[in-house]
Amino acid sequence: MYEEIIKLSLSGCAVKDYGNLKFEDLPDDEPFGSTKRPRAVGLANKQVADAVQRVKNDGHTCVMLGGDHSLAIGSIHGHAACRPELKVVWVDAHADINTPLTSPTGNIHGQPMSYLIHELCAKIPHMPSFSWIKPCIAAKDIVYIGLRDVDPEEHYILKHLGIKTFSMTEVDSLGIAKVMEQTCDYISSKIKNPIHLSYDIDALDPSVAPATGTPVIGGLTYREGIYITEYLCQTGLLSAIDLVEVNPKQAKREEEVHWTANAAVDLVLGCFGRVREG
Ligand SMILES: CN[C@](CCCC[B-](O)(O)O)(CCN1CCCCC1)C(=O)O
Ligand SMILES: [Mn+2]
Ligand SMILES: [Mn+2]
Ligand SMILES: [Mn+2]
């Protein structure tokens, strides 16, 4: 991922590398109910939240390179501590809004949004090393793009809270340009709020980004994925970006790692002004 930093530097952006966060291995991190590795994930996200808050206090646009999507807990929490009026654009095949009680797998990468949303606060049990997390966004502050693998309980939550979603059906029916126009009208209707873009690489079709943990066919083309970043960049409102779920270990062969990493690099470059016209 250092390629990102080099390329961003080359493209004229002032880049400050805040370094890698070191997450200690917790051997006896027993599940909390069905929720796996609660202490490791809770402690890691506290570090992420503090780091993102440092970056935002320094006045930068923050880029958090994951790791899995559970890290969005800390990233959005830390960002909201500086910019409480932020809006979230969540680009993903999945909604990642299971609560610990609805999750079918107990994997926290499928749950991050549930810890952050005010309206779900009462549905979240107290968990070890999660007590520092305070809900910081409202359902109306969120837009999803790229959904195509949503659990029934997640679907109920999305509908019940009236959260704005553009699934792959809407991407097909409207086209990505209309989706982005409607996304920005929805989040910036009255005032221009800072945008937190949380980009799960599995939003892209597995033919483009195969090296990821939960690939789902029928995803965004490379061009649609890049268009999202170019469109949000030109709003001038991008305040923090998560680029997560790139996982070389999931590649079947070396070239799949390159395809996935190259797509991730290009997505970040799109967020910082790289346009395809040259
Ligand atoms: C859709 N929900 C899943 C996937 C979460 C993906 C997280 B991401 O960060 O990569 O987006 C999957 C649940 N299904 C697994 C297969 C059997 C049916 C349930 C979950 O584990 O909650
Ligand atoms: Mn994942
Ligand atoms: Mn995700
Ligand atoms: Mn996903």
XYZ file of C-alpha atoms and ligand atoms in Angstrom:
303
model
C 0.000 0.000 0.000
C 3.037 2.253 0.068
C 2.439 2.563 -3.657
C -0.568 4.707 -2.720
C 1.524 7.140 -0.793
C 4.167 7.388 -3.485
C 1.634 7.891 -6.236
C -0.306 10.484 -4.220
C 2.957 12.334 -3.557
C 3.720 12.188 -7.267
C 0.299 13.526 -8.129
C 1.093 16.702 -6.204
C -0.710 15.878 -2.973
C 1.083 16.645 0.285
C 1.058 13.239 1.962
C 1.848 12.647 5.633
C 2.190 8.991 6.580
C 1.001 8.568 10.186
C 2.413 5.053 10.137
C 0.993 1.617 10.821
C -0.985 0.929 13.956
C 0.250 -2.082 15.889
C -2.530 -4.268 17.262
C -1.309 -6.628 19.958
C -2.415 -10.229 19.669
C -4.754 -11.154 22.523
C -4.526 -14.958 22.925
C -7.456 -15.507 25.294
C -9.912 -13.212 23.543
C -13.013 -15.304 24.216
C -16.114 -14.624 22.096
C -18.822 -12.461 23.661
C -21.886 -14.549 22.923
C -21.352 -15.279 19.229
C -19.245 -12.146 18.654
C -15.687 -13.112 17.831
C -12.523 -11.380 19.166
C -14.410 -8.584 20.958
C -11.397 -7.357 22.951
C -8.950 -7.315 20.026
C -11.423 -5.446 17.819
C -12.506 -3.060 20.581
C -8.932 -2.136 21.505
C -7.786 -1.854 17.877
C -10.629 0.513 17.089
C -9.798 2.742 20.041
C -6.328 3.152 18.510
C -7.852 3.859 15.095
C -10.244 6.432 16.580
C -7.394 8.251 18.341
C -5.235 8.187 15.198
C -8.000 9.508 12.933
C -8.760 12.247 15.437
C -5.054 13.266 15.335
C -5.091 13.395 11.549
C -8.284 15.471 11.470
C -7.040 17.812 14.216
C -3.973 18.385 12.011
C -6.349 19.518 9.266
C -5.759 16.660 6.829
C -8.078 14.497 4.768
C -7.664 11.146 6.486
C -7.042 7.895 4.577
C -7.348 4.701 6.638
C -6.037 1.657 4.799
C -7.496 -1.565 6.271
C -7.650 -4.279 7.414
C -11.213 -5.416 7.624
C -14.298 -3.210 7.768
C -14.637 -3.438 11.557
C -11.975 -0.675 11.564
C -14.637 1.747 10.348
C -15.906 1.811 13.942
C -12.789 3.688 15.033
C -12.404 5.632 11.808
C -15.911 7.116 11.838
C -15.859 7.559 15.639
C -12.580 9.487 15.485
C -13.711 11.527 12.498
C -17.051 12.417 14.119
C -15.210 13.578 17.255
C -13.780 16.406 15.104
C -16.578 16.750 12.550
C -19.842 15.705 14.245
C -21.833 16.971 11.264
C -20.264 14.415 8.908
C -22.214 12.260 6.459
C -21.287 8.660 5.634
C -21.149 7.201 2.122
C -20.736 3.427 2.556
C -19.679 1.669 -0.660
C -19.940 -2.082 -0.162
C -21.602 -5.287 -1.324
C -22.770 -5.532 2.277
C -24.539 -3.223 4.746
C -22.284 -4.161 7.700
C -25.152 -3.185 10.018
C -25.781 -6.428 11.902
C -25.912 -5.972 15.664
C -24.054 -8.493 17.851
C -27.454 -10.142 18.362
C -28.496 -10.326 14.679
C -25.127 -11.297 13.169
C -25.278 -14.766 11.589
C -21.503 -15.181 11.818
C -20.357 -13.201 14.853
C -17.790 -11.485 12.627
C -17.544 -7.821 13.605
C -16.669 -6.741 10.028
C -20.395 -7.326 9.350
C -21.458 -5.108 12.267
C -19.509 -1.806 12.405
C -22.396 0.514 11.550
C -24.603 -0.866 14.329
C -22.259 0.488 17.029
C -22.244 3.984 15.515
C -25.919 4.745 14.838
C -27.918 6.565 17.515
C -31.144 4.725 16.650
C -29.561 1.304 17.291
C -27.976 2.195 20.628
C -30.558 0.264 22.659
C -29.900 -2.872 20.586
C -26.194 -3.097 21.380
C -25.238 -5.171 24.454
C -22.391 -3.967 26.647
C -19.223 -5.683 25.347
C -15.678 -5.810 26.753
C -13.473 -2.948 25.447
C -16.383 -1.430 23.463
C -17.522 0.850 26.292
C -15.576 3.848 24.837
C -17.794 3.782 21.706
C -20.544 6.410 21.683
C -23.024 6.408 18.776
C -22.133 9.388 16.594
C -24.255 9.249 13.414
C -27.978 9.240 12.654
C -29.695 7.005 10.114
C -30.423 10.065 7.970
C -26.672 10.744 7.674
C -25.940 7.537 5.755
C -26.044 6.479 2.094
C -25.178 2.970 0.902
C -23.976 2.200 -2.623
C -23.374 -1.266 -4.125
C -25.466 -3.486 -1.822
C -26.135 -7.004 -3.086
C -25.627 -9.338 -0.088
C -27.729 -8.090 2.832
C -28.879 -10.371 5.668
C -32.636 -10.392 6.418
C -32.136 -8.726 9.793
C -29.965 -6.044 8.180
C -32.649 -5.460 5.563
C -35.200 -4.985 8.345
C -32.909 -2.456 10.087
C -32.294 -0.514 6.844
C -36.029 -0.302 6.106
C -37.076 0.353 9.727
C -34.592 3.233 10.028
C -35.343 4.538 6.542
C -31.672 4.492 5.564
C -30.961 5.625 1.995
C -29.638 2.765 -0.141
C -28.561 2.375 -3.766
C -28.251 -1.389 -4.245
C -26.818 -2.839 -7.440
C -30.402 -2.829 -8.754
C -30.470 0.971 -8.528
C -26.965 1.175 -9.983
C -28.290 -0.828 -12.945
C -31.563 1.061 -13.276
C -30.298 4.611 -12.679
C -26.683 4.360 -13.806
C -23.795 5.395 -11.544
C -23.924 9.067 -12.578
C -27.542 9.429 -11.378
C -26.762 7.414 -8.229
C -23.966 9.849 -7.355
C -26.087 12.896 -8.182
C -28.902 11.615 -5.934
C -26.424 10.587 -3.208
C -24.967 14.097 -3.033
C -28.372 15.792 -3.256
C -29.465 13.607 -0.347
C -26.464 14.212 1.940
C -25.786 17.843 1.015
C -29.326 19.045 0.410
C -29.133 21.946 2.861
C -25.542 22.501 3.992
C -22.278 21.098 2.665
C -21.373 18.505 5.295
C -18.003 16.773 5.365
C -18.135 13.291 3.824
C -16.741 10.103 5.340
C -16.309 7.646 2.451
C -16.034 4.065 3.743
C -15.053 1.998 0.713
C -15.059 -1.818 0.980
C -13.103 -3.187 -1.988
C -15.689 -5.996 -2.255
C -18.120 -3.388 -3.616
C -16.236 -3.959 -6.874
C -16.980 -7.063 -8.875
C -14.722 -10.002 -7.918
C -13.430 -10.044 -11.510
C -11.842 -6.662 -10.688
C -11.000 -7.151 -6.991
C -10.832 -10.866 -6.175
C -8.418 -10.707 -3.199
C -10.997 -10.022 -0.503
C -12.706 -11.995 2.231
C -16.367 -11.922 1.162
C -16.531 -11.530 -2.642
C -20.008 -11.311 -4.189
C -20.662 -11.539 -7.935
C -22.536 -8.792 -9.759
C -20.484 -5.936 -8.330
C -19.436 -2.494 -9.528
C -17.274 -2.360 -12.622
C -13.848 -0.800 -12.252
C -15.219 2.281 -14.056
C -18.242 2.622 -11.764
C -16.009 2.215 -8.722
C -13.646 4.930 -9.901
C -16.524 7.225 -10.925
C -17.769 7.209 -7.324
C -14.410 8.532 -6.105
C -14.066 11.105 -8.915
C -17.586 12.412 -8.243
C -17.080 12.703 -4.481
C -13.665 14.303 -4.991
C -15.136 17.121 -7.083
C -17.589 17.994 -4.290
C -14.586 19.153 -2.263
C -16.291 17.636 0.788
C -14.266 14.426 1.188
C -12.950 14.574 4.745
C -11.971 10.952 5.483
C -11.665 7.780 3.438
C -11.509 4.135 4.552
C -10.190 1.672 1.984
C -10.715 -1.775 3.489
C -10.983 -5.508 2.938
C -8.056 -5.862 0.558
C -6.727 -9.263 1.628
C -3.810 -10.747 -0.364
C -4.238 -14.035 1.519
C -7.588 -14.514 -0.248
C -6.024 -14.410 -3.722
C -5.819 -17.659 -5.654
C -2.793 -16.433 -7.577
C -0.348 -13.529 -7.541
C -2.011 -11.563 -10.321
C -5.236 -11.395 -8.290
C -3.317 -9.542 -5.588
C -2.104 -7.013 -8.176
C -5.562 -6.514 -9.696
C -7.043 -5.881 -6.248
C -4.245 -3.653 -4.956
C -4.158 -1.671 -8.214
C -7.908 -1.084 -7.994
C -7.507 0.064 -4.380
C -4.681 2.444 -5.349
C -6.736 3.871 -8.217
C -9.748 4.391 -5.932
C -7.662 6.396 -3.480
C -6.086 8.398 -6.316
C -9.605 9.154 -7.597
C -10.451 10.590 -4.177
C -7.530 12.997 -4.480
C -8.140 14.392 -7.920
C -6.668 11.872 -10.352
C -8.987 12.025 -13.387
C -8.964 9.670 -16.311
C -8.745 12.461 -18.889
C -5.112 12.970 -17.837
C -23.813 -10.120 4.954
N -23.323 -10.322 6.299
C -22.144 -11.127 6.461
C -20.964 -10.597 5.693
C -20.364 -9.369 6.209
C -19.275 -8.837 5.289
C -18.504 -7.772 5.928
B -17.701 -6.819 4.930
O -16.956 -5.906 5.705
O -16.853 -7.581 4.092
O -18.636 -6.080 4.151
C -22.296 -12.546 5.880
C -23.312 -13.354 6.437
N -23.611 -14.496 5.558
C -22.447 -15.429 5.464
C -22.764 -16.638 4.609
C -24.014 -17.326 5.090
C -25.169 -16.350 5.180
C -24.800 -15.170 6.055
C -21.859 -11.185 7.971
O -20.979 -11.944 8.374
O -22.551 -10.426 8.710
Mn -14.739 -8.483 5.554
Mn -17.733 -4.000 4.462
Mn -18.298 -6.103 2.039
